[in-house]
Coordinates of C-alpha atoms and ligand atoms in Angstrom, one line a residue:
X1 CA 42.7 20.9 33.3
X2 CA 42.9 17.2 33.3
X3 CA 42.9 15.7 29.8
X4 CA 42.1 12.0 29.5
X5 CA 42.9 9.9 26.6
X6 CA 40.9 6.8 26.0
X7 CA 40.7 4.1 23.3
X8 CA 37.5 3.2 21.5
X9 CA 36.0 -0.1 22.2
X10 CA 37.1 -2.7 19.6
X11 CA 33.7 -2.7 18.0
X12 CA 33.6 1.0 17.6
X13 CA 37.0 1.0 15.9
X14 CA 35.7 -1.6 13.5
X15 CA 32.6 0.4 12.8
X16 CA 34.6 3.6 12.3
X17 CA 37.0 1.8 9.9
X18 CA 34.0 0.7 7.8
X19 CA 32.4 4.1 8.0
X20 CA 35.6 6.0 7.0
X21 CA 37.1 3.7 4.5
X22 CA 34.5 1.5 2.9
X23 CA 31.4 3.5 2.4
X24 CA 31.0 5.8 -0.5
X25 CA 27.4 6.9 -0.8
X26 CA 24.9 8.8 1.2
X27 CA 27.4 10.6 3.3
X28 CA 24.8 13.3 3.8
X29 CA 22.8 11.2 6.2
X30 CA 25.1 12.2 9.0
X31 CA 23.1 15.4 9.3
X32 CA 19.9 13.3 9.9
X33 CA 21.7 11.3 12.5
X34 CA 23.0 14.2 14.4
X35 CA 19.8 16.2 14.3
X36 CA 17.9 13.2 15.5
X37 CA 20.3 12.8 18.4
X38 CA 19.8 16.4 19.2
X39 CA 16.0 16.0 19.0
X40 CA 16.2 13.0 21.3
X41 CA 18.2 14.9 23.8
X42 CA 15.7 17.7 23.8
X43 CA 12.9 15.2 24.1
X44 CA 14.5 13.7 27.1
X45 CA 15.0 17.1 28.7
X46 CA 11.4 17.9 28.1
X47 CA 10.5 14.8 30.1
X48 CA 12.9 15.7 32.9
X49 CA 11.3 19.1 33.2
X50 CA 8.2 17.4 34.4
X51 CA 9.9 15.6 37.3
X52 CA 13.1 17.4 38.1
X53 CA 13.4 20.8 39.7
X54 CA 17.2 21.4 39.5
X55 CA 17.8 21.6 35.8
X56 CA 20.8 23.5 34.6
X57 CA 19.9 26.7 32.8
X58 CA 16.1 26.1 32.8
X59 CA 15.5 29.2 30.8
X60 CA 17.4 27.9 27.7
X61 CA 15.0 27.4 24.8
X62 CA 14.5 23.8 23.6
X63 CA 15.9 24.2 20.1
X64 CA 18.6 23.1 17.8
X65 CA 21.0 25.6 16.5
X66 CA 23.1 24.9 13.4
X67 CA 25.8 27.2 12.1
X68 CA 27.9 26.8 9.0
X69 CA 31.4 28.3 8.6
X70 CA 32.6 28.0 5.1
X71 CA 35.9 29.8 5.7
X72 CA 36.9 27.4 8.4
X73 CA 35.2 24.4 6.8
X74 CA 33.1 23.8 9.9
X75 CA 29.6 22.8 10.7
X76 CA 28.3 23.2 14.2
X77 CA 25.2 21.4 15.5
X78 CA 24.1 22.4 19.0
X79 CA 21.2 21.5 21.1
X80 CA 19.9 22.5 24.5
X81 CA 19.0 19.0 25.5
X82 CA 20.2 16.8 28.4
X83 CA 23.9 16.9 27.5
X84 CA 26.4 14.3 28.9
X85 CA 28.5 13.8 31.9
X86 CA 32.0 12.3 31.7
X87 CA 30.7 8.8 32.3
X88 CA 28.0 9.3 29.7
X89 CA 30.5 10.5 27.1
X90 CA 32.5 7.4 27.6
X91 CA 29.5 5.2 27.6
X92 CA 27.7 6.8 24.7
X93 CA 30.4 7.9 22.4
X94 CA 33.0 5.3 23.2
X95 CA 31.1 2.0 23.1
X96 CA 28.4 0.5 21.1
X97 CA 25.3 -0.5 22.9
X98 CA 22.8 0.2 20.2
X99 CA 21.3 -2.8 18.6
X100 CA 20.9 -1.1 15.2
X101 CA 24.6 -0.4 15.1
X102 CA 25.4 -3.9 16.1
X103 CA 23.1 -5.2 13.3
X104 CA 24.9 -3.0 10.9
X105 CA 28.3 -4.3 11.9
X106 CA 27.1 -7.9 11.7
X107 CA 25.7 -7.4 8.3
X108 CA 28.9 -5.7 7.1
X109 CA 30.8 -8.7 8.4
X110 CA 28.5 -11.0 6.5
X111 CA 28.3 -9.1 3.3
X112 CA 31.8 -7.8 3.2
X113 CA 32.8 -4.2 3.5
X114 CA 32.8 -3.5 -0.2
X115 CA 29.1 -3.0 -0.3
X116 CA 29.2 0.8 -0.4
X117 CA 25.5 1.4 -1.0
X118 CA 24.5 0.1 2.4
X119 CA 25.0 3.1 4.6
X120 CA 21.9 4.8 3.6
X121 CA 20.0 1.7 4.7
X122 CA 21.4 1.9 8.2
X123 CA 21.4 4.6 10.8
X124 CA 24.9 4.3 12.1
X125 CA 24.3 7.1 14.5
X126 CA 26.8 9.5 15.8
X127 CA 29.8 7.8 14.2
X128 CA 28.5 8.5 10.7
X129 CA 29.9 12.0 11.2
X130 CA 33.3 10.6 10.6
X131 CA 32.4 10.0 7.0
X132 CA 32.9 13.7 6.4
X133 CA 34.9 14.9 9.3
X134 CA 38.5 14.5 10.2
X135 CA 37.9 15.8 13.7
X136 CA 34.8 16.3 15.9
X137 CA 34.7 18.2 19.1
X138 CA 31.7 17.7 21.3
X139 CA 31.2 20.4 23.9
X140 CA 28.7 19.5 26.5
X141 CA 27.1 20.3 29.8
X142 CA 24.8 17.8 31.4
X143 CA 21.4 18.9 32.6
X144 CA 22.6 18.2 36.1
X145 CA 23.6 21.5 37.6
X146 CA 26.7 20.2 39.4
X147 CA 28.2 18.5 36.3
X148 CA 31.4 19.8 34.7
X149 CA 31.6 21.4 31.2
X150 CA 33.5 19.0 29.0
X151 CA 35.0 18.6 25.6
X152 CA 35.1 15.2 23.9
X153 CA 37.4 15.2 20.9
X154 CA 38.3 12.6 18.3
X155 CA 39.6 12.1 14.8
X156 CA 37.6 8.9 14.6
X157 CA 40.5 6.5 14.5
X158 CA 41.9 5.0 17.7
X159 CA 40.3 6.9 20.5
X160 CA 39.2 10.2 22.0
X161 CA 40.1 12.7 24.6
X162 CA 37.9 14.2 27.2
X163 CA 38.9 17.3 29.1
X164 CA 37.2 19.9 31.2
X165 CA 36.6 23.2 29.6
X166 CA 35.2 26.7 30.4
X167 CA 31.6 26.8 31.2
X168 CA 29.4 25.5 28.4
X169 CA 25.7 26.0 27.7
X170 CA 23.4 23.1 28.7
X171 CA 23.2 20.4 26.0
X172 CA 25.7 19.3 23.4
X173 CA 27.5 21.2 20.7
X174 CA 29.1 19.2 18.0
X175 CA 31.8 21.1 16.1
X176 CA 32.5 19.2 12.9
X177 CA 35.8 19.9 11.2
X178 CA 35.1 18.8 7.7
X179 CA 37.5 17.0 5.4
X180 CA 38.6 19.0 2.5
X181 CA 36.6 17.0 0.0
X182 CA 33.4 17.5 2.0
X183 CA 33.6 21.2 2.3
X184 CA 30.0 21.3 0.8
X185 CA 28.6 20.6 4.2
X186 CA 29.9 23.9 5.5
X187 CA 27.6 25.6 3.0
X188 CA 24.4 27.0 4.3
X189 CA 22.4 26.1 1.1
X190 CA 23.5 22.5 1.2
X191 CA 22.6 22.1 4.9
X192 CA 19.3 23.8 4.4
X193 CA 18.5 21.3 1.6
X194 CA 19.4 18.4 3.9
X195 CA 17.3 19.8 6.8
X196 CA 14.4 20.1 4.4
X197 CA 14.9 16.6 3.2
X198 CA 15.3 14.8 6.5
X199 CA 14.4 16.9 9.4
X200 CA 11.5 19.1 8.5
X201 CA 9.1 17.6 11.0
X202 CA 11.5 17.6 13.9
X203 CA 9.2 19.1 16.6
X204 CA 11.8 21.5 18.0
X205 CA 12.8 24.6 16.2
X206 CA 15.8 24.2 14.0
X207 CA 17.7 27.4 13.5
X208 CA 20.2 27.5 10.6
X209 CA 22.6 30.5 11.1
X210 CA 19.9 32.1 13.2
X211 CA 17.0 31.5 10.9
X212 CA 14.3 29.0 11.5
X213 CA 14.2 26.4 8.8
X214 CA 11.6 23.8 9.8
X215 CA 8.3 25.5 9.4
X216 CA 6.2 22.5 9.4
X217 CA 5.1 21.1 12.7
X218 CA 4.7 17.4 13.6
X219 CA 0.9 17.7 12.9
X220 CA 0.4 14.0 13.4
X221 CA 1.3 14.3 17.0
X222 CA -1.3 16.9 17.7
X223 CA -4.8 16.1 18.9
X224 CA -7.3 15.8 16.1
X225 CA -9.3 18.8 17.2
X226 CA -6.2 21.1 17.2
X227 CA -5.5 20.8 13.5
X228 CA -7.4 22.9 11.0
X229 CA -8.4 21.7 7.6
X230 CA -6.1 24.2 6.1
X231 CA -3.2 22.8 8.1
X232 CA -4.0 19.3 7.0
X233 CA -4.2 20.4 3.4
X234 CA -0.8 22.2 3.6
X235 CA 0.8 19.2 5.2
X236 CA -0.6 16.9 2.6
X237 CA 0.7 19.0 -0.1
X238 CA 4.1 19.2 1.6
X239 CA 4.5 15.5 2.3
X240 CA 3.0 14.2 -0.9
X241 CA 4.5 16.9 -3.0
X242 CA 1.0 17.4 -4.3
X243 CA -1.1 20.3 -5.6
X244 CA -4.5 19.0 -5.0
X245 CA -6.5 18.8 -1.8
X246 CA -6.6 15.5 0.1
X247 CA -9.8 13.6 -0.7
X248 CA -10.0 11.9 2.7
X249 CA -7.9 12.6 5.8
X250 CA -7.4 10.0 8.4
X251 CA -5.8 11.1 11.6
X252 CA -5.5 8.6 14.5
X253 CA -3.6 7.7 17.6
X254 CA -3.3 4.3 19.2
X255 CA -1.3 3.1 22.2
X256 CA -2.1 -0.6 22.1
X257 CA -0.9 -3.0 20.7
X258 CA 1.6 -0.4 19.5
X259 CA 2.2 3.3 20.0
X260 CA 1.0 4.9 16.7
X261 CA 0.4 8.4 15.5
X262 CA -0.7 8.3 11.9
X263 CA -1.8 11.0 9.6
X264 CA -2.9 9.5 6.3
X265 CA -4.2 11.1 3.1
X266 CA -6.1 9.6 0.3
X267 CA -5.5 11.8 -2.8
X268 CA -8.1 13.2 -5.1
X269 CA -6.7 11.6 -8.2
X270 CA -5.5 8.1 -8.9
X271 CA -2.2 8.9 -10.6
X272 CA -2.0 5.5 -12.1
X273 CA -5.1 6.2 -14.2
X274 CA -2.9 8.5 -16.3
X275 CA -0.9 5.6 -17.4
X276 CA 2.4 6.4 -15.7
X277 CA 2.7 3.0 -14.1
X278 CA 2.6 2.1 -10.4
X279 CA 3.1 5.0 -8.1
X280 CA 5.8 4.8 -5.4
X281 CA 4.6 4.2 -1.8
X282 CA 4.3 7.5 0.0
X283 CA 3.7 7.0 3.6
X284 CA 6.8 8.0 5.5
X285 CA 7.9 6.2 8.6
X286 CA 8.9 8.2 11.6
X287 CA 10.0 7.3 15.1
X288 CA 9.3 10.1 17.5
X289 CA 9.3 12.8 14.7
X290 CA 12.6 11.5 13.3
X291 CA 12.4 10.3 9.7
X292 CA 13.4 6.7 9.4
X293 CA 12.4 6.2 5.8
X294 CA 10.5 8.5 3.5
X295 CA 9.2 5.6 1.3
X296 CA 9.3 2.4 3.3
X297 CA 8.4 -0.5 1.1
X298 CA 7.5 -3.2 3.5
X299 CA 5.4 -1.1 5.8
X300 CA 2.0 -0.9 4.2
X301 CA 0.9 -3.5 1.6
X302 CA 1.7 -2.7 -2.0
X303 CA -2.0 -2.0 -2.9
X304 CA -2.0 0.9 -0.5
X305 CA 0.7 2.6 -2.5
X306 CA -1.6 5.5 -3.4
X307 CA -1.9 6.5 0.3
X308 CA 0.2 9.5 1.4
X309 CA 1.2 10.7 4.9
X310 CA 3.1 9.8 8.0
X311 CA 3.2 6.9 10.5
X312 CA 5.1 7.6 13.6
X313 CA 5.7 5.0 16.2
X314 CA 7.7 5.4 19.4
X315 CA 8.1 1.7 19.6
X316 CA 10.4 1.5 16.7
X317 CA 14.1 1.6 17.3
X318 CA 15.4 4.8 15.7
X319 CA 18.2 3.1 14.0
X320 CA 16.2 0.4 12.4
X321 CA 17.7 -0.3 9.0
X322 CA 15.6 -0.4 5.9
X323 CA 16.8 -3.9 5.3
X324 CA 15.9 -5.3 8.7
X325 CA 12.7 -3.2 8.5
X326 CA 11.4 -5.4 5.7
X327 CA 11.4 -8.4 7.9
X328 CA 10.9 -6.8 11.3
X329 CA 7.9 -8.3 13.1
X330 CA 7.3 -4.9 14.6
X331 CA 7.1 -3.1 11.3
X332 CA 4.8 -5.8 10.0
X333 CA 2.5 -5.5 13.0
X334 CA 2.6 -1.7 12.6
X335 CA 1.6 -2.1 8.9
X336 CA -1.2 -4.5 9.8
X337 CA -2.7 -2.3 12.5
X338 CA -2.7 0.8 10.2
X339 CA -4.1 -1.1 7.3
X340 CA -7.0 -2.4 9.4
X341 CA -7.7 1.1 10.7
X342 CA -7.7 2.4 7.2
X343 CA -10.1 -0.2 6.0
X344 CA -12.4 0.6 8.9
X345 CA -12.1 4.2 8.0
X346 CA -13.3 3.5 4.5
X347 CA -16.1 1.3 5.7
X348 CA -17.3 4.2 7.8
X349 CA -17.0 6.7 5.0
X350 CA -19.0 4.4 2.8
X351 CA -21.9 4.5 5.3
X352 CA -21.6 8.1 6.5
X353 CA -21.1 9.7 3.1
X354 CA -22.0 7.3 0.4
X355 CA -21.6 9.9 -2.4
X356 CA -18.1 10.8 -1.4
X357 CA -17.2 7.1 -1.1
X358 CA -18.7 6.4 -4.5
X359 CA -16.4 9.0 -6.0
X360 CA -13.5 7.5 -4.3
X361 CA -14.5 4.1 -5.4
X362 CA -14.7 5.1 -9.0
X363 CA -11.1 6.3 -9.0
X364 CA -9.6 3.7 -6.7
X365 CA -11.5 0.5 -6.9
X366 CA -8.6 -1.1 -8.7
X367 CA -6.5 -1.0 -5.5
X368 CA -9.2 -2.6 -3.5
X369 CA -9.4 -5.4 -6.1
X370 CA -5.6 -5.7 -6.1
X371 CA -5.7 -6.1 -2.4
X372 CA -8.3 -8.8 -2.5
X373 CA -6.0 -10.8 -4.8
X374 CA -2.8 -10.2 -2.9
X375 CA -3.6 -9.7 0.8
X376 CA -5.3 -12.7 2.2
X377 CA -5.8 -11.4 5.7
X378 CA -7.6 -8.2 4.5
X379 CA -9.6 -9.7 1.7
X380 CA -12.9 -10.0 3.6
X381 CA -12.8 -6.4 4.7
X382 CA -11.8 -5.3 1.2
X383 CA -14.6 -7.3 -0.4
X384 CA -16.9 -5.5 1.9
X385 CA -15.8 -2.3 0.2
X386 CA -16.7 -3.4 -3.3
X387 CA -19.7 -1.8 -5.0
X388 CA -21.8 -2.9 -7.9
X389 CA -25.1 -2.6 -9.7
X390 CA -27.3 -5.7 -9.8
X391 CA -30.4 -7.2 -11.2
X392 CA -32.2 -5.8 -8.2
X393 CA -31.0 -2.2 -8.3
X394 CA -32.4 0.6 -10.3
X395 CA -30.5 3.1 -12.4
X396 CA -26.9 3.5 -11.2
X397 CA -27.5 2.7 -7.6
X398 CA -24.6 0.8 -6.1
X399 CA -24.8 -2.0 -3.6
X400 CA -22.3 -3.8 -1.4
X401 CA -22.1 -7.5 -0.7
X402 CA -23.7 -6.8 2.7
X403 CA -26.6 -5.2 1.0
X404 CA -26.9 -8.2 -1.3
X405 CA -26.8 -10.6 1.7
X406 CA -29.5 -8.5 3.5
X407 CA -31.7 -9.0 0.4
X408 CA -31.0 -12.7 0.0
X409 CA -34.0 -15.1 -0.2
X410 CA -34.7 -17.5 2.6
X411 CA -32.6 -20.6 1.9
X412 CA -30.3 -18.9 -0.6
X413 CA -26.7 -19.8 0.3
X414 CA -24.7 -18.4 -2.6
X415 CA -24.0 -15.0 -4.0
X416 CA -24.6 -14.9 -7.7
X417 CA -22.7 -12.6 -10.1
X418 CA -22.1 -12.0 -13.7
X419 CA -19.1 -10.3 -15.3
X420 CA -19.5 -8.7 -18.6
X421 CA -18.7 -5.6 -20.6
X422 CA -21.8 -3.7 -19.5
X423 CA -25.1 -4.0 -17.6
X424 CA -27.2 -3.9 -20.8
X425 CA -25.1 -6.7 -22.4
X426 CA -25.5 -8.9 -19.3
X427 CA -29.2 -8.1 -19.0
X428 CA -29.9 -9.0 -22.7
X429 CA -28.0 -12.3 -22.4
X430 CA -29.6 -15.6 -21.6
X431 CA -28.1 -16.1 -18.1
X432 CA -30.2 -13.8 -16.1
X433 CA -33.7 -15.1 -16.7
X434 CA -33.5 -18.2 -14.6
X435 CA -32.4 -16.1 -11.6
X436 CA -35.0 -13.4 -12.2
X437 CA -37.7 -16.0 -12.4
X438 CA -36.7 -17.3 -9.0
X439 CA -36.2 -13.9 -7.4
X440 CA -32.5 -14.4 -7.0
X441 CA -30.3 -11.3 -7.2
X442 CA -27.3 -11.3 -9.6
X443 CA -24.5 -8.8 -9.1
X444 CA -23.0 -7.2 -12.2
X445 CA -19.4 -6.6 -12.6
X446 CA -17.9 -4.8 -15.6
X447 CA -14.2 -4.6 -15.2
X448 CA -11.7 -6.9 -16.9
X449 CA -10.1 -7.9 -13.6
X450 CA -13.4 -8.8 -11.8
X451 CA -13.6 -12.5 -12.7
X452 CA -10.0 -12.9 -11.6
X453 CA -10.7 -11.1 -8.3
X454 CA -13.8 -13.3 -7.5
X455 CA -12.0 -16.4 -8.5
X456 CA -9.4 -15.6 -5.8
X457 CA -11.9 -14.3 -3.3
X458 CA -14.1 -17.4 -3.4
X459 CA -16.4 -16.5 -0.6
X460 CA -17.7 -13.5 1.3
X461 CA -19.0 -14.0 4.8
X462 CA -19.0 -17.7 4.2
X463 CA -21.3 -17.3 1.1
X464 CA -19.9 -18.8 -2.0
X465 CA -19.5 -16.5 -5.0
X466 CA -21.0 -18.2 -7.9
X467 CA -20.9 -17.1 -11.6
X468 CA -24.4 -17.1 -12.9
X469 CA -23.2 -18.5 -16.2
X470 CA -21.7 -21.6 -14.6
X471 CA -22.9 -25.0 -15.7
X472 CA -23.6 -26.8 -12.4
X473 CA -25.8 -24.4 -10.5
X474 CA -28.6 -26.1 -8.7
X475 CA -31.7 -24.0 -9.1
X476 CA -35.1 -24.8 -7.6
X477 CA -38.1 -25.7 -9.7
X478 CA -40.2 -22.9 -10.9
X479 CA -43.6 -23.0 -12.7
X480 CA -43.0 -22.4 -16.4
X481 CA -45.4 -21.2 -19.0
X482 CA -46.1 -22.8 -22.4
X483 CA -46.2 -26.3 -23.6
X484 CA -42.9 -28.2 -24.0
X485 CA -41.8 -30.7 -26.6
X486 CA -42.6 -34.3 -25.6
X487 CA -39.9 -36.0 -23.6
X488 CA -39.1 -38.5 -26.4
X489 CA -38.7 -35.7 -29.0
X490 CA -36.5 -33.7 -26.6
X491 CA -34.3 -36.7 -26.2
X492 CA -33.8 -37.4 -29.9
X493 CA -33.4 -33.6 -30.6
X494 CA -30.6 -33.6 -28.1
X495 CA -28.9 -36.6 -29.6
X496 CA -29.2 -35.1 -33.1
X497 CA -27.9 -31.7 -32.0
X498 CA -24.9 -33.1 -30.2
X499 CA -23.9 -35.2 -33.2
X500 CA -24.5 -32.4 -35.7
X501 CA -22.1 -30.2 -33.8
X502 CA -19.3 -32.7 -34.2
X503 CA -17.7 -32.6 -30.8
X504 CA -18.1 -28.8 -30.2
X505 CA -20.3 -29.4 -27.2
X506 CA -19.7 -31.3 -24.0
X507 CA -23.3 -32.1 -23.6
X508 CA -26.8 -31.0 -24.8
X509 CA -29.4 -31.1 -22.1
X510 CA -32.6 -29.5 -20.9
X511 CA -32.5 -27.6 -17.6
X512 CA -34.3 -25.2 -15.4
X513 CA -32.7 -22.0 -16.5
X514 CA -34.3 -20.9 -19.6
X515 CA -37.5 -18.9 -19.9
X516 CA -37.4 -16.5 -22.8
X517 CA -34.3 -17.7 -24.6
X518 CA -34.0 -20.8 -26.8
X519 CA -30.6 -22.0 -25.6
X520 CA -27.7 -21.1 -23.3
X521 CA -24.1 -22.1 -23.2
X522 CA -22.8 -23.0 -19.8
X523 CA -19.2 -23.1 -19.0
X524 CA -17.9 -25.9 -16.8
X525 CA -16.8 -24.6 -13.4
X526 CA -13.2 -25.6 -13.9
X527 CA -12.9 -24.0 -17.4
X528 CA -11.1 -20.7 -17.7
X529 CA -13.7 -17.9 -17.9
X530 CA -13.7 -15.3 -20.7
X531 CA -11.6 -12.8 -18.7
X532 CA -9.1 -15.4 -17.7
X533 CA -8.9 -16.5 -21.3
X534 CA -8.3 -12.9 -22.4
X535 CA -5.6 -12.6 -19.8
X536 CA -3.9 -15.8 -20.9
X537 CA -4.0 -14.7 -24.5
X538 CA -2.5 -11.4 -23.6
X539 CA 0.3 -13.2 -21.8
X540 CA 1.0 -15.3 -24.8
X541 CA -0.2 -18.5 -23.3
X542 CA -2.1 -21.3 -25.1
X543 CA -5.8 -20.9 -24.3
X544 CA -7.5 -24.2 -24.0
X545 CA -10.7 -24.4 -26.0
X546 CA -13.8 -24.8 -23.9
X547 CA -16.5 -27.3 -24.6
X548 CA -19.6 -25.8 -23.1
X549 CA -22.8 -27.6 -22.0
X550 CA -25.7 -26.5 -24.2
X551 CA -28.9 -26.1 -22.3
X552 CA -32.0 -26.0 -24.5
X553 CA -35.4 -24.7 -23.7
X554 CA -38.1 -27.2 -24.8
X555 CA -40.8 -24.6 -24.5
X556 CA -39.2 -22.1 -26.9
X557 CA -40.9 -21.9 -30.3
X558 CA -37.5 -21.9 -32.1
X559 CA -36.5 -25.2 -30.4
X560 CA -39.9 -26.7 -31.1
X561 CA -39.7 -25.7 -34.7
X562 CA -36.1 -27.0 -35.0
X563 CA -37.3 -30.4 -33.8
X564 CA -39.6 -30.8 -36.8
X565 CA -37.3 -29.0 -39.2
X566 CA -34.6 -31.5 -38.8
X567 CA -36.6 -34.1 -40.7
X568 CA -38.4 -31.7 -43.0
X569 CA -35.4 -29.6 -44.1
X570 CA -32.3 -31.2 -42.6
X571 CA -29.8 -28.7 -44.3
X572 CA -31.4 -25.6 -42.9
X573 CA -31.9 -27.3 -39.5
X574 CA -28.2 -28.0 -39.4
X575 CA -27.4 -24.3 -40.1
X576 CA -29.9 -23.1 -37.5
X577 CA -28.6 -25.5 -34.9
X578 CA -25.1 -24.2 -35.4
X579 CA -26.3 -20.6 -35.4
X580 CA -28.0 -21.0 -32.1
X581 CA -24.9 -22.6 -30.6
X582 CA -22.7 -19.8 -31.9
X583 CA -25.0 -17.1 -30.5
X584 CA -25.0 -18.9 -27.1
X585 CA -21.2 -19.1 -27.3
X586 CA -21.1 -15.4 -28.1
X587 CA -23.1 -14.5 -25.0
X588 CA -20.7 -16.8 -23.1
X589 CA -17.7 -14.8 -24.4
X590 CA -16.4 -17.9 -26.2
X591 CA -16.5 -16.8 -29.8
X592 CA -13.2 -15.9 -31.3
X593 CA -14.4 -15.0 -34.8
X594 CA -17.9 -13.3 -34.5
X595 CA -17.9 -12.5 -38.3
X596 CA -18.6 -16.1 -39.0
X597 CA -22.0 -15.7 -37.4
X598 CA -23.0 -13.1 -39.9
X599 CA -21.8 -15.2 -42.8
X600 CA -23.9 -18.2 -41.7
X601 CA -26.9 -16.0 -41.0
X602 CA -26.8 -14.8 -44.7
X603 CA -26.6 -18.5 -45.7
X604 CA -29.7 -19.3 -43.7
X605 CA -31.6 -16.3 -45.1
X606 CA -30.7 -17.2 -48.6
X607 CA -32.0 -20.7 -48.1
X608 CA -35.3 -19.5 -46.6
X609 CA -36.1 -16.8 -49.1
Ligands
ADP1 P1 21.7 6.2 19.1 O1 21.3 7.7 19.0 O2 21.0 5.4 18.1 O3 21.6 5.7 20.5 P2 24.3 7.3 18.5 O4 25.6 6.6 18.1 O5 23.8 8.3 17.5 O6 23.3 6.1 18.7 O7 24.4 8.0 19.8 C1 24.9 7.3 21.0 C2 24.4 7.9 22.2 O8 25.1 9.1 22.5 C3 23.0 8.3 22.3 O9 22.1 7.2 22.6 C4 22.9 9.4 23.3 O10 22.8 8.8 24.6 C5 24.2 10.0 23.2 N1 24.1 11.3 22.4 C6 24.4 11.4 21.1 N2 24.1 12.7 20.7 C7 23.7 13.4 21.8 C8 23.3 14.7 22.1 N3 23.3 15.6 21.2 N4 23.0 15.0 23.4 C9 23.0 14.1 24.4 N5 23.4 12.8 24.2 C10 23.7 12.4 22.9

């Protein structure tokens, strides 16, 4: 029969040279490449079956058969897909048309061929087999009934031969003659391990030495109604290597703007709460059931690293490299679309099943907050997912900012909040009373990161987020009980107080805030707040001292008494004035040495008794 010898295209030779001589790691990925080619060929045949009547050997099952032969150091990967004609063999296995492969070559040229760690980052397709083989024979019969049976054969150096052979089954059968040092790939156990690792969700049966190895179906490609809870659970446990049940399961399909099949799981536990540090991202990227990357870093934003599952998009080029993936506009878009859907999903959960959402929130609110700080484009949606107690909620009822906005008073333009260690501490402090008296709601936040999060959030639905302990909040007049000190007395008391404190205070003034408390310390808007100060301190930075504004309540008996005391008993008056300032500073989180307060209190008591 006629045997035709042909040379490889120059680029193919170049690629093969790199593959064979310069790459040292991740040789195993050739199985992934060949199995995905086989799966592609089956996929194409499946499509042809819909439109073509004359398909060669129509009864052949759509499956991949792999056999290992240790004795002869051979691995055979066969499929019943579309196969190849002579022209196709030349075109597909003799030239490079694929953009991923071209990108690989390009990057090799730029970075030099010594960079051996790179192959795992690239799909180099069929040619990767020459990393482990010193000869490959491809036996094939095209799906076209009248096509010849052929053998393509090459040692992966200069060229290849094509010859007609005795009748072959439809599809392609790759007979891989392994190099001596890679005999491991003729071992059943090794191949089984690799199939489990890379090809478990290939949608066609894979038989290894006659036994089916891929048990798990591509669940994400099925319609929602066709998958049982049990199946979801098993799949979650498989992909996430988890033992628990998924807390939430989100299964969706989209065809615009991108083709997406996603099956995502939110786990029961936040692993990071156990103090093992950040978890690795766990949403695998597939293209038509073929694994592109089990842990793609640039796909979903960092703060979604707790999510598990699979995203499959037919729009991705199969050979997309991990490197080019990171800056591929397509992958970014894919990540954005899925992130948006996930946020919508959580939003819906929160309304449909508030109790379940609440539990989720307790474990995972950290990630939402991290997202607000780091993902500008999703921050509004994320802020909508925050939950908090407030001055208008009872018990441990939680609200959202949307609930808050719905309760806002006519004319109220800002959202007020306090951040402190607990609700009771915030409620016993001096900041709340002014807001309560005016019927303004104050949201309570109790986590260390909250201040920082709101600082970066700034607004929600165009409403400014304002700390209730900030100095320059404009509050409307409200009727106040009790007689106040005369204006002239107030003025001289303020001057005296300011001087007595020797530069500790920016200003002493009267204001509209205080009802039941004598004084309050207000932090200038641009000063670092307590949480920020704690963070700066933890990072070893110098923390600038804050000079607060002291607002005094001219109706409060203590203040009135102090006004007369300062002429009658100036020494005690001085101590009391300092004590009031320190207590106010304590409530504002500005006191570094609280024990001083007790010492001075003792001094005052001694003088009085
Ligand atoms: P890619 O799969 O990314 O296109 P490859 O180098 O892996 O690049 O393969 C080149 C081409 O060879 C494929 O596009 C396909 O047309 C053909 N091919 C490879 N394997 C098979 C197969 N098992 N059956 C049919 N055609 C195949």
